[in-house]
Amino acid sequence: MTTAVLPRTESPRSVPVSRLLGAELRWVLRRPRTLVLLGVFALVPVLISIGVTVAGDGPGHGLIGAVAGNGLMLPVVAITVSLALLLPLAVAMVAADAIAGEAAQGTLRGLLLAPVGRLRLVAMKAFGVLVVATLAVLALAVVGVVAGMVVVGRPEGHLVTLSGTTLGVGDALGRVALVVAWTIGQLAAVGAVALAISAFTEHPSVVVASVLGGLIVCGVLSAIPALEWLQPYLLITGWSASADVLRDPMPLADLVTSTLRALCYLAVGAGLTVFRMLRHDA
């Protein structure tokens, strides 16, 4: 009597994390909405460069006006302008689709029942949000550098800072890289909060409305002098610090403080998301 030997199958729990993250990445990047968002961010520095060039060669007022004839300033300006609304909107939309969108479509139940582990599931969803945030910021930075040097042009010193000094290309690109890393950190905090909201609702629009509404409320509160004591606790406080990289010497206080604040929001958002997902009914 012979015993049939069944083929050995790979346990879902033994699936490498890299394969799970790759699957999430393919799912996120194949959505038309994500591709449209990335296209919009690539278009932002192009539009700013064209607008500055058409307006005239002389320096204008404000941060955007300082881009005239100073192309390497464009990526920092494009990121700073987009951080006010566009970047948080993109992160909120991706986070809304990550959990609330799955719940609305009825696919979240299957993910919760799959023997992959709920902590791994949260990590996968957070990874997808972080990748989109990173790609959006990189699109602004890379296209901004190219458009700044090709359309706007650059002075002999390569980059004229807001303090009136000049920096070489290497130093200028290093400061752009610093802004990129800092901005991704701020968006990670927004994404963590958005994921936490997404875990508590089945309506993606609620996530987007909550995040954008919260940012607007924070902006209003930060503009009231009587509430100065509240400003250190608001996530958007210090978001203008990205322009500090355009000063020489570069002040680091606001960049460091806003980074620590973002880490606090990130920890709270991640904790709430894990808490909810571990107790979510399948």
mmCIF file of C-alpha atoms in Angstrom:
data_model
loop_
_atom_site.group_PDB
_atom_site.id
_atom_site.type_symbol
_atom_site.label_atom_id
_atom_site.label_comp_id
_atom_site.label_asym_id
_atom_site.label_seq_id
_atom_site.Cartn_x
_atom_site.Cartn_y
_atom_site.Cartn_z
ATOM 1 C CA MET A 1 0.000 0.000 0.000
ATOM 2 C CA THR A 2 1.443 3.327 -1.019
ATOM 3 C CA THR A 3 0.681 6.663 0.503
ATOM 4 C CA ALA A 4 0.137 9.616 -1.788
ATOM 5 C CA VAL A 5 2.461 12.472 -1.028
ATOM 6 C CA LEU A 6 0.739 15.826 -1.325
ATOM 7 C CA PRO A 7 2.804 18.667 -2.799
ATOM 8 C CA ARG A 8 4.170 20.977 -0.167
ATOM 9 C CA THR A 9 2.558 24.385 -0.375
ATOM 10 C CA GLU A 10 3.964 27.592 0.975
ATOM 11 C CA SER A 11 2.234 28.864 4.096
ATOM 12 C CA PRO A 12 0.840 32.382 3.707
ATOM 13 C CA ARG A 13 2.593 33.362 6.928
ATOM 14 C CA SER A 14 5.918 32.324 5.412
ATOM 15 C CA VAL A 15 5.489 34.588 2.396
ATOM 16 C CA PRO A 16 8.401 37.040 2.374
ATOM 17 C CA VAL A 17 7.561 40.559 3.419
ATOM 18 C CA SER A 18 9.110 41.819 0.194
ATOM 19 C CA ARG A 19 6.515 39.901 -1.823
ATOM 20 C CA LEU A 20 3.670 41.344 0.225
ATOM 21 C CA LEU A 21 5.010 44.870 -0.149
ATOM 22 C CA GLY A 22 5.525 44.323 -3.852
ATOM 23 C CA ALA A 23 1.918 43.228 -4.256
ATOM 24 C CA GLU A 24 0.706 46.314 -2.386
ATOM 25 C CA LEU A 25 2.956 48.530 -4.481
ATOM 26 C CA ARG A 26 1.609 47.098 -7.735
ATOM 27 C CA TRP A 27 -1.951 47.525 -6.493
ATOM 28 C CA VAL A 28 -1.378 51.168 -5.567
ATOM 29 C CA LEU A 29 0.535 52.198 -8.679
ATOM 30 C CA ARG A 30 -1.903 50.560 -11.088
ATOM 31 C CA ARG A 31 -4.762 52.779 -9.988
ATOM 32 C CA PRO A 32 -5.463 55.548 -12.524
ATOM 33 C CA ARG A 33 -6.069 57.993 -9.668
ATOM 34 C CA THR A 34 -2.521 57.542 -8.406
ATOM 35 C CA LEU A 35 -1.024 58.071 -11.847
ATOM 36 C CA VAL A 36 -3.109 61.213 -12.354
ATOM 37 C CA LEU A 37 -1.968 62.589 -8.990
ATOM 38 C CA LEU A 38 1.695 61.995 -9.822
ATOM 39 C CA GLY A 39 1.169 63.676 -13.197
ATOM 40 C CA VAL A 40 -0.343 66.713 -11.498
ATOM 41 C CA PHE A 41 2.640 67.023 -9.159
ATOM 42 C CA ALA A 42 5.052 66.776 -12.084
ATOM 43 C CA LEU A 43 3.107 69.595 -13.747
ATOM 44 C CA VAL A 44 3.226 71.986 -10.764
ATOM 45 C CA PRO A 45 6.887 73.103 -11.120
ATOM 46 C CA VAL A 46 6.464 73.368 -14.891
ATOM 47 C CA LEU A 47 3.534 75.738 -14.481
ATOM 48 C CA ILE A 48 5.409 77.805 -11.883
ATOM 49 C CA SER A 49 8.474 78.060 -14.126
ATOM 50 C CA ILE A 50 6.387 79.115 -17.123
ATOM 51 C CA GLY A 51 4.470 81.642 -15.053
ATOM 52 C CA VAL A 52 7.649 83.157 -13.620
ATOM 53 C CA THR A 53 9.294 83.310 -17.038
ATOM 54 C CA VAL A 54 6.275 84.899 -18.720
ATOM 55 C CA ALA A 55 5.915 87.425 -15.900
ATOM 56 C CA GLY A 56 9.383 88.818 -16.563
ATOM 57 C CA ASP A 57 13.040 88.312 -15.822
ATOM 58 C CA GLY A 58 13.258 90.677 -12.890
ATOM 59 C CA PRO A 59 12.888 89.418 -9.315
ATOM 60 C CA GLY A 60 9.376 89.609 -7.928
ATOM 61 C CA HIS A 61 7.889 89.690 -4.488
ATOM 62 C CA GLY A 62 7.414 86.649 -2.309
ATOM 63 C CA LEU A 63 8.860 83.190 -2.519
ATOM 64 C CA ILE A 64 7.584 82.466 -6.036
ATOM 65 C CA GLY A 65 8.874 85.800 -7.284
ATOM 66 C CA ALA A 66 12.367 84.866 -6.044
ATOM 67 C CA VAL A 67 12.450 82.017 -8.582
ATOM 68 C CA ALA A 68 12.904 84.466 -11.477
ATOM 69 C CA GLY A 69 16.366 83.875 -12.932
ATOM 70 C CA ASN A 70 17.163 81.549 -10.045
ATOM 71 C CA GLY A 71 16.052 78.141 -11.307
ATOM 72 C CA LEU A 72 17.481 75.916 -8.582
ATOM 73 C CA MET A 73 15.110 77.598 -6.144
ATOM 74 C CA LEU A 74 12.126 76.204 -8.080
ATOM 75 C CA PRO A 75 11.973 72.679 -6.566
ATOM 76 C CA VAL A 76 11.939 74.039 -3.016
ATOM 77 C CA VAL A 77 9.248 76.565 -3.889
ATOM 78 C CA ALA A 78 7.142 73.935 -5.671
ATOM 79 C CA ILE A 79 7.313 71.602 -2.658
ATOM 80 C CA THR A 80 6.540 74.421 -0.216
ATOM 81 C CA VAL A 81 3.506 75.551 -2.201
ATOM 82 C CA SER A 82 2.201 71.990 -2.669
ATOM 83 C CA LEU A 83 2.597 71.130 1.008
ATOM 84 C CA ALA A 84 -0.128 73.629 1.874
ATOM 85 C CA LEU A 85 -2.880 71.495 0.297
ATOM 86 C CA LEU A 86 -2.026 69.298 -2.701
ATOM 87 C CA LEU A 87 0.374 66.889 -1.008
ATOM 88 C CA PRO A 88 -1.837 66.266 2.056
ATOM 89 C CA LEU A 89 -4.799 65.767 -0.299
ATOM 90 C CA ALA A 90 -2.919 63.086 -2.245
ATOM 91 C CA VAL A 91 -1.840 61.283 0.921
ATOM 92 C CA ALA A 92 -5.374 61.431 2.353
ATOM 93 C CA MET A 93 -6.843 59.965 -0.843
ATOM 94 C CA VAL A 94 -4.405 57.050 -0.864
ATOM 95 C CA ALA A 95 -4.941 56.371 2.849
ATOM 96 C CA ALA A 96 -8.705 56.504 2.343
ATOM 97 C CA ASP A 97 -8.518 53.865 -0.377
ATOM 98 C CA ALA A 98 -6.117 51.731 1.661
ATOM 99 C CA ILE A 99 -8.556 50.678 4.393
ATOM 100 C CA ALA A 100 -11.891 52.505 4.129
ATOM 101 C CA GLY A 101 -11.947 51.901 0.374
ATOM 102 C CA GLU A 102 -11.347 48.200 0.913
ATOM 103 C CA ALA A 103 -14.149 48.122 3.470
ATOM 104 C CA ALA A 104 -16.525 49.929 1.106
ATOM 105 C CA GLN A 105 -15.803 47.440 -1.670
ATOM 106 C CA GLY A 106 -16.160 44.467 0.657
ATOM 107 C CA THR A 107 -12.576 43.273 0.155
ATOM 108 C CA LEU A 108 -11.328 44.202 3.621
ATOM 109 C CA ARG A 109 -13.043 41.157 5.115
ATOM 110 C CA GLY A 110 -11.014 38.861 2.884
ATOM 111 C CA LEU A 111 -7.797 40.629 3.854
ATOM 112 C CA LEU A 112 -8.618 40.269 7.552
ATOM 113 C CA LEU A 113 -9.408 36.592 7.159
ATOM 114 C CA ALA A 114 -6.243 35.885 5.186
ATOM 115 C CA PRO A 115 -3.589 34.274 7.408
ATOM 116 C CA VAL A 116 -1.075 37.023 6.788
ATOM 117 C CA GLY A 117 -1.310 38.786 10.133
ATOM 118 C CA ARG A 118 -3.008 42.077 10.836
ATOM 119 C CA LEU A 119 0.198 43.857 11.785
ATOM 120 C CA ARG A 120 1.599 42.886 8.395
ATOM 121 C CA LEU A 121 -1.582 44.170 6.787
ATOM 122 C CA VAL A 122 -1.190 47.553 8.491
ATOM 123 C CA ALA A 123 2.476 47.670 7.458
ATOM 124 C CA MET A 124 1.513 46.928 3.841
ATOM 125 C CA LYS A 125 -1.072 49.703 3.756
ATOM 126 C CA ALA A 126 1.294 52.183 5.425
ATOM 127 C CA PHE A 127 3.984 51.249 2.914
ATOM 128 C CA GLY A 128 1.660 52.005 0.004
ATOM 129 C CA VAL A 129 0.792 55.425 1.413
ATOM 130 C CA LEU A 130 4.445 56.250 2.060
ATOM 131 C CA VAL A 131 5.479 55.219 -1.463
ATOM 132 C CA VAL A 132 2.913 57.517 -3.070
ATOM 133 C CA ALA A 133 3.972 60.389 -0.794
ATOM 134 C CA THR A 134 7.610 59.808 -1.696
ATOM 135 C CA LEU A 135 6.924 59.626 -5.429
ATOM 136 C CA ALA A 136 4.844 62.811 -5.284
ATOM 137 C CA VAL A 137 7.607 64.763 -3.539
ATOM 138 C CA LEU A 138 10.262 63.325 -5.864
ATOM 139 C CA ALA A 139 8.170 64.336 -8.881
ATOM 140 C CA LEU A 140 8.077 67.905 -7.587
ATOM 141 C CA ALA A 141 11.807 67.912 -6.848
ATOM 142 C CA VAL A 142 13.135 66.224 -9.984
ATOM 143 C CA VAL A 143 10.890 68.045 -12.440
ATOM 144 C CA GLY A 144 11.501 71.241 -10.476
ATOM 145 C CA VAL A 145 15.277 70.935 -10.868
ATOM 146 C CA VAL A 146 15.007 70.211 -14.590
ATOM 147 C CA ALA A 147 12.421 72.919 -15.269
ATOM 148 C CA GLY A 148 14.331 75.397 -13.134
ATOM 149 C CA MET A 149 17.585 74.928 -15.022
ATOM 150 C CA VAL A 150 16.023 74.672 -18.492
ATOM 151 C CA VAL A 151 13.103 77.108 -18.399
ATOM 152 C CA VAL A 152 14.019 79.589 -15.667
ATOM 153 C CA GLY A 153 17.802 79.445 -15.893
ATOM 154 C CA ARG A 154 20.389 79.937 -13.194
ATOM 155 C CA PRO A 155 22.782 82.731 -12.251
ATOM 156 C CA GLU A 156 26.552 82.380 -12.224
ATOM 157 C CA GLY A 157 26.512 81.402 -8.569
ATOM 158 C CA HIS A 158 24.038 78.634 -9.425
ATOM 159 C CA LEU A 159 21.686 79.458 -6.532
ATOM 160 C CA VAL A 160 21.100 82.838 -4.922
ATOM 161 C CA THR A 161 19.724 82.307 -1.422
ATOM 162 C CA LEU A 162 17.144 84.495 0.267
ATOM 163 C CA SER A 163 20.038 85.889 2.319
ATOM 164 C CA GLY A 164 21.756 87.159 -0.829
ATOM 165 C CA THR A 165 24.636 84.649 -0.855
ATOM 166 C CA THR A 166 25.325 82.146 -3.614
ATOM 167 C CA LEU A 167 25.635 78.361 -3.451
ATOM 168 C CA GLY A 168 27.143 75.896 -5.891
ATOM 169 C CA VAL A 169 25.133 73.204 -7.624
ATOM 170 C CA GLY A 170 26.209 70.525 -5.135
ATOM 171 C CA ASP A 171 25.168 72.553 -2.097
ATOM 172 C CA ALA A 172 21.919 73.572 -3.773
ATOM 173 C CA LEU A 173 20.984 69.982 -4.632
ATOM 174 C CA GLY A 174 21.901 68.926 -1.095
ATOM 175 C CA ARG A 175 19.411 71.428 0.279
ATOM 176 C CA VAL A 176 16.762 70.232 -2.144
ATOM 177 C CA ALA A 177 17.375 66.681 -0.901
ATOM 178 C CA LEU A 178 16.980 67.915 2.680
ATOM 179 C CA VAL A 179 13.615 69.486 1.838
ATOM 180 C CA VAL A 180 12.518 66.269 0.129
ATOM 181 C CA ALA A 181 13.377 64.155 3.196
ATOM 182 C CA TRP A 182 11.768 66.638 5.593
ATOM 183 C CA THR A 183 8.587 66.882 3.510
ATOM 184 C CA ILE A 184 8.241 63.104 3.297
ATOM 185 C CA GLY A 185 8.435 63.017 7.095
ATOM 186 C CA GLN A 186 5.613 65.547 7.384
ATOM 187 C CA LEU A 187 3.492 63.605 4.888
ATOM 188 C CA ALA A 188 4.168 60.379 6.788
ATOM 189 C CA ALA A 189 2.537 62.011 9.808
ATOM 190 C CA VAL A 190 -0.450 63.101 7.707
ATOM 191 C CA GLY A 191 -0.679 59.596 6.270
ATOM 192 C CA ALA A 192 -0.610 57.999 9.730
ATOM 193 C CA VAL A 193 -3.487 60.176 10.889
ATOM 194 C CA ALA A 194 -5.402 59.505 7.666
ATOM 195 C CA LEU A 195 -4.887 55.741 8.028
ATOM 196 C CA ALA A 196 -6.183 55.900 11.598
ATOM 197 C CA ILE A 197 -9.342 57.660 10.416
ATOM 198 C CA SER A 198 -9.604 55.214 7.513
ATOM 199 C CA ALA A 199 -9.523 52.282 9.936
ATOM 200 C CA PHE A 200 -12.542 53.648 11.827
ATOM 201 C CA THR A 201 -14.832 54.258 8.843
ATOM 202 C CA GLU A 202 -16.088 52.563 5.704
ATOM 203 C CA HIS A 203 -16.442 55.802 3.730
ATOM 204 C CA PRO A 204 -13.285 57.043 1.938
ATOM 205 C CA SER A 205 -14.769 60.511 1.490
ATOM 206 C CA VAL A 206 -14.943 60.865 5.284
ATOM 207 C CA VAL A 207 -11.188 60.338 5.488
ATOM 208 C CA VAL A 208 -10.395 62.970 2.864
ATOM 209 C CA ALA A 209 -12.852 65.462 4.353
ATOM 210 C CA SER A 210 -11.536 64.877 7.884
ATOM 211 C CA VAL A 211 -7.892 65.358 6.933
ATOM 212 C CA LEU A 212 -8.446 68.453 4.807
ATOM 213 C CA GLY A 213 -10.931 69.880 7.294
ATOM 214 C CA GLY A 214 -8.472 69.285 10.108
ATOM 215 C CA LEU A 215 -5.705 71.073 8.224
ATOM 216 C CA ILE A 216 -7.987 74.025 7.510
ATOM 217 C CA VAL A 217 -9.036 74.225 11.159
ATOM 218 C CA CYS A 218 -5.375 74.086 12.213
ATOM 219 C CA GLY A 219 -4.655 76.953 9.832
ATOM 220 C CA VAL A 220 -7.438 79.043 11.336
ATOM 221 C CA LEU A 221 -6.340 78.283 14.891
ATOM 222 C CA SER A 222 -2.731 79.162 14.104
ATOM 223 C CA ALA A 223 -3.856 82.566 12.815
ATOM 224 C CA ILE A 224 -5.563 83.548 16.108
ATOM 225 C CA PRO A 225 -3.089 85.404 18.366
ATOM 226 C CA ALA A 226 -4.958 84.412 21.528
ATOM 227 C CA LEU A 227 -4.262 80.736 20.734
ATOM 228 C CA GLU A 228 -0.489 81.014 20.460
ATOM 229 C CA TRP A 229 -0.163 78.433 23.243
ATOM 230 C CA LEU A 230 -1.869 75.892 20.957
ATOM 231 C CA GLN A 231 0.400 76.353 17.952
ATOM 232 C CA PRO A 232 3.237 74.052 19.129
ATOM 233 C CA TYR A 233 0.739 71.171 19.113
ATOM 234 C CA LEU A 234 -0.576 71.753 15.579
ATOM 235 C CA LEU A 235 0.922 69.610 12.833
ATOM 236 C CA ILE A 236 1.019 72.406 10.266
ATOM 237 C CA THR A 237 3.033 74.641 12.581
ATOM 238 C CA GLY A 238 6.467 74.857 11.038
ATOM 239 C CA TRP A 239 5.443 73.779 7.539
ATOM 240 C CA SER A 240 6.890 77.024 6.245
ATOM 241 C CA ALA A 241 10.288 75.874 7.559
ATOM 242 C CA SER A 242 11.034 74.315 4.165
ATOM 243 C CA ALA A 243 11.920 77.811 2.954
ATOM 244 C CA ASP A 244 14.675 77.975 5.603
ATOM 245 C CA VAL A 245 16.919 75.854 3.377
ATOM 246 C CA LEU A 246 17.047 78.865 1.050
ATOM 247 C CA ARG A 247 18.760 80.954 3.717
ATOM 248 C CA ASP A 248 22.468 81.141 4.454
ATOM 249 C CA PRO A 249 23.387 80.173 7.095
ATOM 250 C CA MET A 250 20.517 77.693 7.216
ATOM 251 C CA PRO A 251 18.446 77.845 10.442
ATOM 252 C CA LEU A 252 17.655 74.341 11.672
ATOM 253 C CA ALA A 253 15.480 75.009 14.729
ATOM 254 C CA ASP A 254 12.106 74.978 12.956
ATOM 255 C CA LEU A 255 13.075 72.019 10.760
ATOM 256 C CA VAL A 256 14.046 69.938 13.797
ATOM 257 C CA THR A 257 11.021 70.989 15.862
ATOM 258 C CA SER A 258 8.554 70.242 13.069
ATOM 259 C CA THR A 259 10.206 66.860 12.496
ATOM 260 C CA LEU A 260 9.809 65.904 16.165
ATOM 261 C CA ARG A 261 6.179 67.058 16.072
ATOM 262 C CA ALA A 262 5.573 64.924 12.981
ATOM 263 C CA LEU A 263 7.069 61.898 14.744
ATOM 264 C CA CYS A 264 4.589 62.357 17.591
ATOM 265 C CA TYR A 265 1.646 62.477 15.180
ATOM 266 C CA LEU A 266 3.081 59.478 13.342
ATOM 267 C CA ALA A 267 3.301 57.443 16.538
ATOM 268 C CA VAL A 268 -0.236 58.326 17.622
ATOM 269 C CA GLY A 269 -1.717 57.644 14.187
ATOM 270 C CA ALA A 270 0.102 54.331 13.815
ATOM 271 C CA GLY A 271 -0.925 53.259 17.319
ATOM 272 C CA LEU A 272 -4.598 54.006 16.665
ATOM 273 C CA THR A 273 -4.504 52.184 13.328
ATOM 274 C CA VAL A 274 -2.959 49.064 14.861
ATOM 275 C CA PHE A 275 -5.379 49.209 17.810
ATOM 276 C CA ARG A 276 -8.387 49.371 15.493
ATOM 277 C CA MET A 277 -7.204 46.730 13.038
ATOM 278 C CA LEU A 278 -6.358 44.219 15.749
ATOM 279 C CA ARG A 279 -9.921 44.544 17.057
ATOM 280 C CA HIS A 280 -11.667 44.846 13.726
ATOM 281 C CA ASP A 281 -14.384 42.252 13.194
ATOM 282 C CA ALA A 282 -13.701 40.062 10.214
#
